[in-house]
Every structure is written in structure tokens, then in C-alpha cells.
Coordinates of C-alpha atoms and ligand atoms in Angstrom, one line a residue:
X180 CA -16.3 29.9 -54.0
X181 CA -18.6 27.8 -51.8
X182 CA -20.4 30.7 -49.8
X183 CA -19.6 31.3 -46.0
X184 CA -21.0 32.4 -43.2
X185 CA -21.4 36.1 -42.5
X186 CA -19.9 35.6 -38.9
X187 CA -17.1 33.1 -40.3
X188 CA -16.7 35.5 -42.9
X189 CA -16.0 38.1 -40.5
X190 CA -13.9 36.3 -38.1
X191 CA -10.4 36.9 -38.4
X192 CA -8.1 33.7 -38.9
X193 CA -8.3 31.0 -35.2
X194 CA -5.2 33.5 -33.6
X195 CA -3.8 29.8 -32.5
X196 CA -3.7 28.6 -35.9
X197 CA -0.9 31.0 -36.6
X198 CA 1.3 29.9 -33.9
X199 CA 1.4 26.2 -36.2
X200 CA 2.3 28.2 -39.2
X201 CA 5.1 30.1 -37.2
X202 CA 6.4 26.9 -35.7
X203 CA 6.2 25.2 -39.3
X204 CA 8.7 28.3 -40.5
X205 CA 11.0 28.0 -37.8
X206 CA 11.7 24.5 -38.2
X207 CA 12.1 25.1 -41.5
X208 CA 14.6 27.8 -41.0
X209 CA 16.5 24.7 -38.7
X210 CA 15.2 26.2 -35.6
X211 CA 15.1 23.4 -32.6
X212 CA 11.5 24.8 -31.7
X213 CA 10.2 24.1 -27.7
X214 CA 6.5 24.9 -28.0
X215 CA 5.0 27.1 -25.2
X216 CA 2.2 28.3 -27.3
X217 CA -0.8 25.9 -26.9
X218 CA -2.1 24.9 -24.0
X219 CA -2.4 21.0 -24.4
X220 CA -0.7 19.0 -22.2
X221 CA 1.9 16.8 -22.8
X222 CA 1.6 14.7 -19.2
X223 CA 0.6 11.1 -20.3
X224 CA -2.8 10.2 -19.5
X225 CA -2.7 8.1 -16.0
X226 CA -2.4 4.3 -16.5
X227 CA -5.7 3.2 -14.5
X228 CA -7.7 5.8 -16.6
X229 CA -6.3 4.2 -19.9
X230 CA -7.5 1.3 -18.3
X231 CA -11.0 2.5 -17.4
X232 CA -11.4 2.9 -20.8
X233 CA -10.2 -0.2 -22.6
X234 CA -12.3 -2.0 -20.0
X235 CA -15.4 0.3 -21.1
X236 CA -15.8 -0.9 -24.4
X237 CA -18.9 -2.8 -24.4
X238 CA -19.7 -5.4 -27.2
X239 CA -22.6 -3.0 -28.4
X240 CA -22.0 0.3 -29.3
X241 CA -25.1 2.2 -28.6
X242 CA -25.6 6.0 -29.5
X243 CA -24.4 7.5 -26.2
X244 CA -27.5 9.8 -24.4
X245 CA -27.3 13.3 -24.0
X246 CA -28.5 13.0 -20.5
X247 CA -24.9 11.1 -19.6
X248 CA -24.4 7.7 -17.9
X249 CA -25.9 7.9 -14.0
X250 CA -22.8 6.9 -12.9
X251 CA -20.7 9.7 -14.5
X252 CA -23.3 12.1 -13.0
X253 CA -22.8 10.9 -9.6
X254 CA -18.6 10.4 -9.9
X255 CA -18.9 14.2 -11.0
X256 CA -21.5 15.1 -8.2
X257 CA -19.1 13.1 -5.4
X258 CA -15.9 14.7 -6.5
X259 CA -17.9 18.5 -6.6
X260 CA -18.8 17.6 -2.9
X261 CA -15.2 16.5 -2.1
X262 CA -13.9 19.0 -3.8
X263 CA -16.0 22.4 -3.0
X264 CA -18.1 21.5 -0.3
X265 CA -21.3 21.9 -2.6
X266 CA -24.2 19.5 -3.0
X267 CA -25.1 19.4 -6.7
X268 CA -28.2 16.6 -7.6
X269 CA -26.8 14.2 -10.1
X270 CA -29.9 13.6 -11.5
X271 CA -30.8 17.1 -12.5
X272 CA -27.9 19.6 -12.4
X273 CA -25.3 17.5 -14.3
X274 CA -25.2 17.1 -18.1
X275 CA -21.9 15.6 -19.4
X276 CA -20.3 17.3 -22.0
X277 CA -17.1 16.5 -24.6
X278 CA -14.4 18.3 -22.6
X279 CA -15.9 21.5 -22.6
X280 CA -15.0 23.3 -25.6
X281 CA -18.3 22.7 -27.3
X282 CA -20.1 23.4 -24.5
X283 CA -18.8 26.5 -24.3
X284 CA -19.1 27.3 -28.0
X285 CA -22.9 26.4 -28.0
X286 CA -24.3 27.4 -24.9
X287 CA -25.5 30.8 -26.6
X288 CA -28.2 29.0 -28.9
X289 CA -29.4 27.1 -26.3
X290 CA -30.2 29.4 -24.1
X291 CA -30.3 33.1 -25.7
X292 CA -33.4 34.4 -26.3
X293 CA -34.9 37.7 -26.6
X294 CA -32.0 39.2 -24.5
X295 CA -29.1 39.0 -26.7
X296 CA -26.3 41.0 -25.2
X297 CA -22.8 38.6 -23.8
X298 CA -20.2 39.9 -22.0
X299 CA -17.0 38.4 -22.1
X300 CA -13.5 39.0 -20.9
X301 CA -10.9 40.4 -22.7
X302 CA -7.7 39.0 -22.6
X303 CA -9.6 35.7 -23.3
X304 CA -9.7 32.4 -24.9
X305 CA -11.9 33.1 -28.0
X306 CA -14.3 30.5 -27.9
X307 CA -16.9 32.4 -25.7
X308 CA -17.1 35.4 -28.1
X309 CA -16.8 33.2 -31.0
X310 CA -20.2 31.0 -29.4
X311 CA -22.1 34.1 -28.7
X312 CA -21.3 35.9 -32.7
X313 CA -22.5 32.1 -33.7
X314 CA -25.6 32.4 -32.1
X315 CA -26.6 35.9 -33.4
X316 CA -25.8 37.6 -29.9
X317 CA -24.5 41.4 -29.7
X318 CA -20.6 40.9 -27.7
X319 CA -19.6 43.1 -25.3
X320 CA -16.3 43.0 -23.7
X321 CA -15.4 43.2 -20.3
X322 CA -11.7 44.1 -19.7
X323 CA -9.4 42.7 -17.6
X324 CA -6.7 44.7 -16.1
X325 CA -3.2 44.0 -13.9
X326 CA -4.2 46.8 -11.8
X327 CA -7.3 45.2 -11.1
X328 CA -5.9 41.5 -10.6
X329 CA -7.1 40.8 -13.8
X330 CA -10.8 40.7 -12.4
X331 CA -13.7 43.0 -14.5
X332 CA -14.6 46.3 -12.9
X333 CA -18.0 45.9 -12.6
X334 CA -18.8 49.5 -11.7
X335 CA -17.6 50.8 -15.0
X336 CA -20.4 48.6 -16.6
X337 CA -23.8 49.7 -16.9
X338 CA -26.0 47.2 -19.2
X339 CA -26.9 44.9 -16.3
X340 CA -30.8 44.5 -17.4
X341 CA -30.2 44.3 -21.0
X342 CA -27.3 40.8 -20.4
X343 CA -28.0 37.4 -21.5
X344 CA -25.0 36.2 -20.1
X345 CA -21.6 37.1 -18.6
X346 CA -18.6 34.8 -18.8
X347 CA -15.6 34.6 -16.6
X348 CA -12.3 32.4 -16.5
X349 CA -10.9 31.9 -13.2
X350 CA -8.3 30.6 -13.0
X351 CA -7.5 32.9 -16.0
X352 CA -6.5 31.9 -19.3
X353 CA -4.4 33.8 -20.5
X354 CA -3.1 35.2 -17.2
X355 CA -3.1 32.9 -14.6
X356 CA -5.1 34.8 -12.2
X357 CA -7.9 33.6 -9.7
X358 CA -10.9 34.9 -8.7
X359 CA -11.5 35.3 -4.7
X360 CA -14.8 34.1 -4.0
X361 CA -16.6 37.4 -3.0
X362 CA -16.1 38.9 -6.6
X363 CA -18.1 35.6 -7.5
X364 CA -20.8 36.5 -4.7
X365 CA -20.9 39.8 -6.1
X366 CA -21.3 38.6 -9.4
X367 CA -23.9 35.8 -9.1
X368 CA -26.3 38.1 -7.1
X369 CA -26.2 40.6 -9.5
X370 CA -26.9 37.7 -11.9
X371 CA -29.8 36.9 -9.7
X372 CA -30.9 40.5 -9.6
X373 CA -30.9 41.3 -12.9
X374 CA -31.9 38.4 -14.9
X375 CA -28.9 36.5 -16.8
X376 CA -26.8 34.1 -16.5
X377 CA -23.0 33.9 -14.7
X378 CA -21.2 31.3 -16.8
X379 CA -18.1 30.8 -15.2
X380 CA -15.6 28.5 -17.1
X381 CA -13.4 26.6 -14.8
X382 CA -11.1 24.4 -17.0
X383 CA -8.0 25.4 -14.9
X384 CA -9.5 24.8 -11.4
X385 CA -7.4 22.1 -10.4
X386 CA -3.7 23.5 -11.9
X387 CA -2.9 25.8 -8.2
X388 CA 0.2 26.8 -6.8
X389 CA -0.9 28.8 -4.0
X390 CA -4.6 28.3 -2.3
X391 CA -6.7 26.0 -4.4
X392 CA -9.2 28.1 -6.3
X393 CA -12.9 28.5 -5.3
X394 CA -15.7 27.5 -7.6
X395 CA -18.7 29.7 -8.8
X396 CA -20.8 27.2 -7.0
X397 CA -19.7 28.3 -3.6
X398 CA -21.7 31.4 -4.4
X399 CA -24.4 31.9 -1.3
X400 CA -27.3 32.4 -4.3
X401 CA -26.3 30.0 -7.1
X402 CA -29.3 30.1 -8.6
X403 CA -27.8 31.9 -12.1
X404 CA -24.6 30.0 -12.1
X405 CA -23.6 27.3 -14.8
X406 CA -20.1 26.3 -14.2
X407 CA -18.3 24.1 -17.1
X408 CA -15.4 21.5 -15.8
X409 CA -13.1 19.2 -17.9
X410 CA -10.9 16.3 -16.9
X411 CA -8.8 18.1 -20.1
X412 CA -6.4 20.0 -18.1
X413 CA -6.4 18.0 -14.4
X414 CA -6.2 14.8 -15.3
X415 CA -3.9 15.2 -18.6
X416 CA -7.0 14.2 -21.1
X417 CA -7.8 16.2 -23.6
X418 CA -8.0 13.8 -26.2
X419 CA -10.5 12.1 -24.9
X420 CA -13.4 14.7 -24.7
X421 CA -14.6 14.5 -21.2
X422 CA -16.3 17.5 -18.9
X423 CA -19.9 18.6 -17.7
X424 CA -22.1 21.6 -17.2
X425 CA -23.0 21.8 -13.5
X426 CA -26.1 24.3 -13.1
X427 CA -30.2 24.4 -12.1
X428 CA -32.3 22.1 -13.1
X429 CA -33.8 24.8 -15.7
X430 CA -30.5 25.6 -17.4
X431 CA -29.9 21.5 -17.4
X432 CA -33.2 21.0 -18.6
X433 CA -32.6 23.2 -21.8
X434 CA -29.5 21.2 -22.3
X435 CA -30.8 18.3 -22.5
X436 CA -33.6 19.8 -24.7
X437 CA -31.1 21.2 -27.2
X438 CA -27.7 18.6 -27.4
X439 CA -29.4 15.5 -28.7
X440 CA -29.0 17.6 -31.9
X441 CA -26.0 18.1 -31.5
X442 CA -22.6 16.2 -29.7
X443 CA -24.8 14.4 -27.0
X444 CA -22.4 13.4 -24.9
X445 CA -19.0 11.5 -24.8
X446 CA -18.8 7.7 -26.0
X447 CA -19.8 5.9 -22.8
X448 CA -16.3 4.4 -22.3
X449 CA -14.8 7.7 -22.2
X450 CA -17.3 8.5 -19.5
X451 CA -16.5 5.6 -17.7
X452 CA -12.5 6.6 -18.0
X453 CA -14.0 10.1 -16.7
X454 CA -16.1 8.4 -13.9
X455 CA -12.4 6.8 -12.7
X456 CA -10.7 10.2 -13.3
X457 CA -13.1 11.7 -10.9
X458 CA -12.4 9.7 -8.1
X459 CA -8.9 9.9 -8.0
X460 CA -6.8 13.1 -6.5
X461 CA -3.4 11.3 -6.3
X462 CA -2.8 11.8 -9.8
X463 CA -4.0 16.0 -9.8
X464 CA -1.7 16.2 -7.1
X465 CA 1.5 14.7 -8.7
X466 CA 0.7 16.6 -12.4
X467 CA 0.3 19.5 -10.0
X468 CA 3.9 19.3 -8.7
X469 CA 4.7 18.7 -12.3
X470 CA 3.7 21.9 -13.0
X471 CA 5.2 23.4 -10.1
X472 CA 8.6 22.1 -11.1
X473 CA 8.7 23.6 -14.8
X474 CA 6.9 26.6 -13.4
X475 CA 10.0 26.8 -10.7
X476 CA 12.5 26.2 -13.6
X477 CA 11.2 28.5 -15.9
X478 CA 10.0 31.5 -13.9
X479 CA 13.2 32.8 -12.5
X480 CA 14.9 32.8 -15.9
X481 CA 12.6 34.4 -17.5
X482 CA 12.8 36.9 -14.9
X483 CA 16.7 37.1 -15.5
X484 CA 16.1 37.6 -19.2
X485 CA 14.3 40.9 -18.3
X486 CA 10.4 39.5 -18.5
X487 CA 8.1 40.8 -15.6
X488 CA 5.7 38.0 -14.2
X489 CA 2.6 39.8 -14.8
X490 CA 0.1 36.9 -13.6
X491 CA -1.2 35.1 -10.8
X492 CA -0.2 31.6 -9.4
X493 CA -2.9 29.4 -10.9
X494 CA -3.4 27.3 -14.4
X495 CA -0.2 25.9 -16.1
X496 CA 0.4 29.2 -17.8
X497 CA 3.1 32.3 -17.3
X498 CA 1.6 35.4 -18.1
X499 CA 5.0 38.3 -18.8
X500 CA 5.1 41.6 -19.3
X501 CA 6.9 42.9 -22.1
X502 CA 8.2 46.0 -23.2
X503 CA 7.6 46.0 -27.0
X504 CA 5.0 44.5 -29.2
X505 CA 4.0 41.4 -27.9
X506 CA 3.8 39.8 -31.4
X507 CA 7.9 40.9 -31.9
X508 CA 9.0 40.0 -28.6
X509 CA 7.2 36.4 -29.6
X510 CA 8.9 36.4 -33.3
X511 CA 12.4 37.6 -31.3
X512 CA 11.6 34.2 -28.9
X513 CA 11.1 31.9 -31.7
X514 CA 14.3 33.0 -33.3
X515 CA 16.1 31.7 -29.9
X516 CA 13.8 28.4 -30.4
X517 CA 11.2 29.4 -27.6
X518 CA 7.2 29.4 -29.4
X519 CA 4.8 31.6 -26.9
X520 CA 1.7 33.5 -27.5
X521 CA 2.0 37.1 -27.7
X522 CA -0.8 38.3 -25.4
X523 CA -2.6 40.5 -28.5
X524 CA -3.4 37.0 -29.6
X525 CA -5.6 37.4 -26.5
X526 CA -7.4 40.8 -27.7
X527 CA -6.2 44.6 -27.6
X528 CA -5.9 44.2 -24.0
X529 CA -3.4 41.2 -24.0
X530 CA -1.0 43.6 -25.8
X531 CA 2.3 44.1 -23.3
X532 CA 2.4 40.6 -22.4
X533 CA 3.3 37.4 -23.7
X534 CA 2.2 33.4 -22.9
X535 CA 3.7 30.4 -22.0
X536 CA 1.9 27.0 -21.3
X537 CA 3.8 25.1 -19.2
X538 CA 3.6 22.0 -21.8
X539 CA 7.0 21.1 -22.9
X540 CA 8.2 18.5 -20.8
X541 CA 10.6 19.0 -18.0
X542 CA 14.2 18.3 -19.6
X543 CA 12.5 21.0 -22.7
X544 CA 11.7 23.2 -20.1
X545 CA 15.3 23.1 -18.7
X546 CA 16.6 24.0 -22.2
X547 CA 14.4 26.4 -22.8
X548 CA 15.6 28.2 -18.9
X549 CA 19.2 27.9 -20.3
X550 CA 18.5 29.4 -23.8
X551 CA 16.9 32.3 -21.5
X552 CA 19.8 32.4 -19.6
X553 CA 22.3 32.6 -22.5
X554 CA 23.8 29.5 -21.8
X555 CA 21.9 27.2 -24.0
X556 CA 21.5 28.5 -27.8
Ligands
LIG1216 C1 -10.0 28.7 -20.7 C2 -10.3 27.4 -21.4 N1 -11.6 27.0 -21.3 C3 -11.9 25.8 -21.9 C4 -11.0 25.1 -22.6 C5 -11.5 23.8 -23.3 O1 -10.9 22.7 -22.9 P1 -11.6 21.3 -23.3 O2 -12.5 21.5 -24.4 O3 -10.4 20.4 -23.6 O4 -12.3 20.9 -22.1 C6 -9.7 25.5 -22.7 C7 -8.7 24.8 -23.6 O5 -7.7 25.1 -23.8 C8 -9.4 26.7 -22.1 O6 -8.1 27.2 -22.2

């Protein structure tokens, strides 16, 4: 046995790999399977960004710098301005990352020190826990609850000075749900107050369906903010690695201190695909109403078939209340060829629900509303 890892040792199985093994049964079993379980899109990547790319590749391939290509920087900083109405200096408080999955993952060691305690939400994607156990950092979990539109409740928490960091999703994976920008405020200046940092995870920002989402940059005292972006999610890219950190200068510097070490930054042609991504909103807007269609299609029948919509109106996912275990109700949906998370997947306090990411194309999703309905399988 090669040895392992305490923390890998102690980490229970990736909950998503599951969902392949699952899927891998079914289709044994001759189940037509219509995968709502992972959340990676299945939009094809916009012509003129495949373009950007292809036209990147210079003769020499160089070792791409962690400090990012100037020009990424400022596409980022431009389409931050557009965006949020925030002025963020390209030079200092930008540092490209690969998508942000990694970021995410490693931001602990770079910047926990003798504080060690990181709160994180629970339901939640795992990575933020899983960075912090990484890094040698005490967890502490932060609930999320339907009563409370899925935002922590910040007065039943009490270890303010003794935080390295807090993170938030918003909007929410798993549930959907936004964040209005005074819970931000409130959260930044306690940041500010007490010492740590507010990282705020924003992978979703541009998949709305009612009022676009704020950003934690909007804060009025940003000083303790590090926000991390992709171009997975709006611009249908997550093969290609491609996302920043947007924070202070100090927070950037350490970044730029610690990632040569590690996965620098994306290959320069995907950073000058991302620069071309970045300038663009006509595309976000029609993946948007891509998303709005399967959401219309699919919604209502689940509704029909007796699911509660327990989330809010952002992200590509549907967030369902269920009335038995979440992990049955799943195995029950599989059966009928629909694959969706159950929400335990998520943590103890994603029991009750189920997810579904909004991937399979549109004609899928149609099939998938008339196997709901009884009228397809
Ligand atoms: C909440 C959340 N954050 C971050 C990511 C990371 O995405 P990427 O590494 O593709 O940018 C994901 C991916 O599914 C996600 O769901």
C-alpha cells in the first residue's frame, strides 16, 4: 500500500464520483440515462472564442507567468467595470487563474497563517472545505437554511476574531439562491472588523433569471474581499481553464508569491480566448435564455410530479424539495432515466432536497419533462 495522506485518508470518496458509478449501472441495466447530476455544461463553446484561441498559438511556447498576460488583466478589469460598476487596477488586483477550481482549492496555504479557523457553507460544493483540511486549517461550517434564503445567520456565530477566512457562494451552488448585496456589506465589514478574509466564490454570477446578481466587490469597504470568477460557466468553457482572483494588492501579492509553484496561470492562448470571452455579452445573454428555456421546460413538471422548488432563480441549477431520503428519491429518478444529485451529496443540510444542473440539452430536457410527466418512459 503506497501510504496516503492523513486528510486524503480521511476524506470520504469525491460525492460526484458516485454519480459516474451510478450512471455506469444504469446504463448497464439498459437505462436511457439524461444526466442532471454534474454541473458542466454542454453549450458549445462560442465560435469567435474557438477562434481566439487557434489564433493564440504562438510559434514559441513559453512557460506562461503567474502574474497573467497584461491584456487578460485589463479584458477582466474592463468587463468588472462594465459589469459591476467597480474599478479594479489591472496591474495589481488581478491574478489569472485556471478556471477557478484550483484557486479555490489552494487559497488556504497561501494565505493561512497563524489563524487557522475557515468557515464554509453547508449545502456546498466541497472544494472550499476540502482546500482548507489540505492546508491544515480547523473547518467550521456555516449552515444554510430555506428559512433563511439559504444565506448564513451570522448572529448564531460567535468565533469572529479567531477566522482566517469565510467563504460564500452566491449565486448558490447547490441551491440556486443569491445573495442581496447588504448581507455582503454586512459581511465584508465584519471581515474588515475582525481580521479575515471574505472569499466570495462567484462562478455562477452571470447564469440569472431574475435581477442580475451583485458582486462582493460592490461592498462599500472591500478591503477583505477576494472574489474568484470563471469564464467556465458564462461563457460555456470549462475545458479550457480560464478565471481570476480579483482582490487588494496584498492578497494579489501573496498570489503571485505562492503560484509560480504551482499552476501559474492558463496557457497564454487560453488567456487570449478568455481576453475575447470577456469582451463579449451577446453570447452570456443567448446561453442565458438557453437556460431559461430548459429551466421553463423542466420546472413546471417537476412541480406536477410532486417536487417543491425549494431554490432561488439564479445558476443553471433546480434545487427540490423532497419528501424522503434524498439519496432514494435520486436512485427512484435514475430508475425512470433522470441522474440528479441528492442534496446529502451537498452535506447533512442538503438532506430533503435533490439537484439538477440544467446541462442536458434542450430536446433531453423535453424528454426528461415528459418522463416526469408520465408520458415519456
Ligand atoms: C460553486 C462552484 N465554484 C467553482 C467551480 C469551479 O469551476 P471552474 O474551476 O470550472 O472555474 C464550480 C464548478 O462546478 C462550482 O460549482
Amino acid at each position: 500500500m503506497i501510504p496516503r495522506s492523513p486528510v486524503l485518508s480521511a476524506l470520504a470518496q469525491y460525492p460526484f464520483a458516485r454519480l459516474d458509478d451510478w450512471r455506469a449501472e444504469a446504463r448497464a441495466r439498459g437505462v436511457d440515462v439524461i444526466d442532471f447530476g454534474v454541473g458542466d455544461p454542454r453549450e458549445p463553446t462560442p465560435e469567435f472564442i474557438r477562434d481566439a484561441l487557434a489564433q493564440g498559438v504562438a510559434d514559441v511556447s513559453s512557460y506562461p507567468r503567474a502574474v497573467g498576460l497584461p491584456e487578460y488583466r485589463e479584458a477582466v478589469a474592463a468587463w468588472l467595470s462594465r459589469r459591476f460598476g467597480v474599478e479594479v487596477n489591472a496591474g495589481t488586483e488581478i491574478v489569472p487563474t485556471l478556471g477557478s477550481k484550483e484557486a479555490i482549492f489552494s487559497f488556504a496555504q497561501a494565505v493561512v497563517g497563524e489563524r487557522r479557523l475557515v468557515a464554509v457553507p453547508e449545502p456546498a460544493y466541497p472544494v472550499y472545505e476540502r482546500g482548507a483540511l489540505f492546508a491544515g486549517a480547523e473547518v467550521v461550517t456555516l449552515p444554510l437554511a430555506e428559512a433563511n434564503g439559504w444565506l448564513p445567520d451570522l448572529e448564531s456565530f460567535d468565533r469572529w476574531d479567531e477566522l482566517a477566512l469565510v467563504w460564500t457562494c452566491y449565486p448558490n451552488n447547490p441551491t440556486g439562491a443569491t445573495a442581496p448585496l447588504a448581507f455582503l456589506d454586512e459581511l465584508a465589514a465584519r471581515a474588515h472588523e475582525h481580521g479575515f478574509l471574505l472569499c466570495s466564490d462567484e462562478a455562477y454570477s452571470e447564469l440569472w433569471f431574475g435581477d442580475p446578481p451583485v458582486s462582493a466587490l460592490q461592498v462599500r469597504e472591500r478591503e477583505n474581499v477576494v472574489v474568484f470568477n470563471t469564464l467556465s460557466k458564462r461563457s460555456s468553457m470549462t475545458g479550457y481553464r480560464c478565471g481570476f482572483v480579483a482582490a487588494s494588492r496584498d492578497v494579489c501579492d501573496a498570489l503571485r508569491a505562492f503560484r509560480p509553484t504551482l499552476g501559474t496561470a492558463p496557457q497564454e492562448f487560453v488567456q487570449r480566448a478568455g481576453l475575447a470571452a470577456y469582451a463579449d455579452e451577446a453570447h452570456v445573454e443567448a446561453v442565458r435564455s438557453v437556460y431559461r428555456r430548459k429551466r421553463e421546460v423542466l420546472l413546471p413538471a417537476l412541480e406536477a410530479a410532486g417536487f417543491r422548488s425549494a431554490g432561488g432563480d439564479a445558476s443553471f441549477f433546480l434545487w427540490l424539495a423532497v419528501d424522503e431520503p434524498s439519496e432514494k428519491v435520486a436512485r427512484r429518478l435514475l430508475e425512470r432515466g433522470l441522474l440528479v444529485a441528492p442534496g446529502s451529496f451537498f452535506g447533512p443540510a442538503g438532506e430533503g432536497y435533490v439537484r439538477l444542473a440544467l446541462v442536458p440539452d434542450e430536446d433531453d430536457c423535453r424528454r426528461a419533462a415528459a418522463i416526469l410527466l408520465g408520458s415519456g418512459a
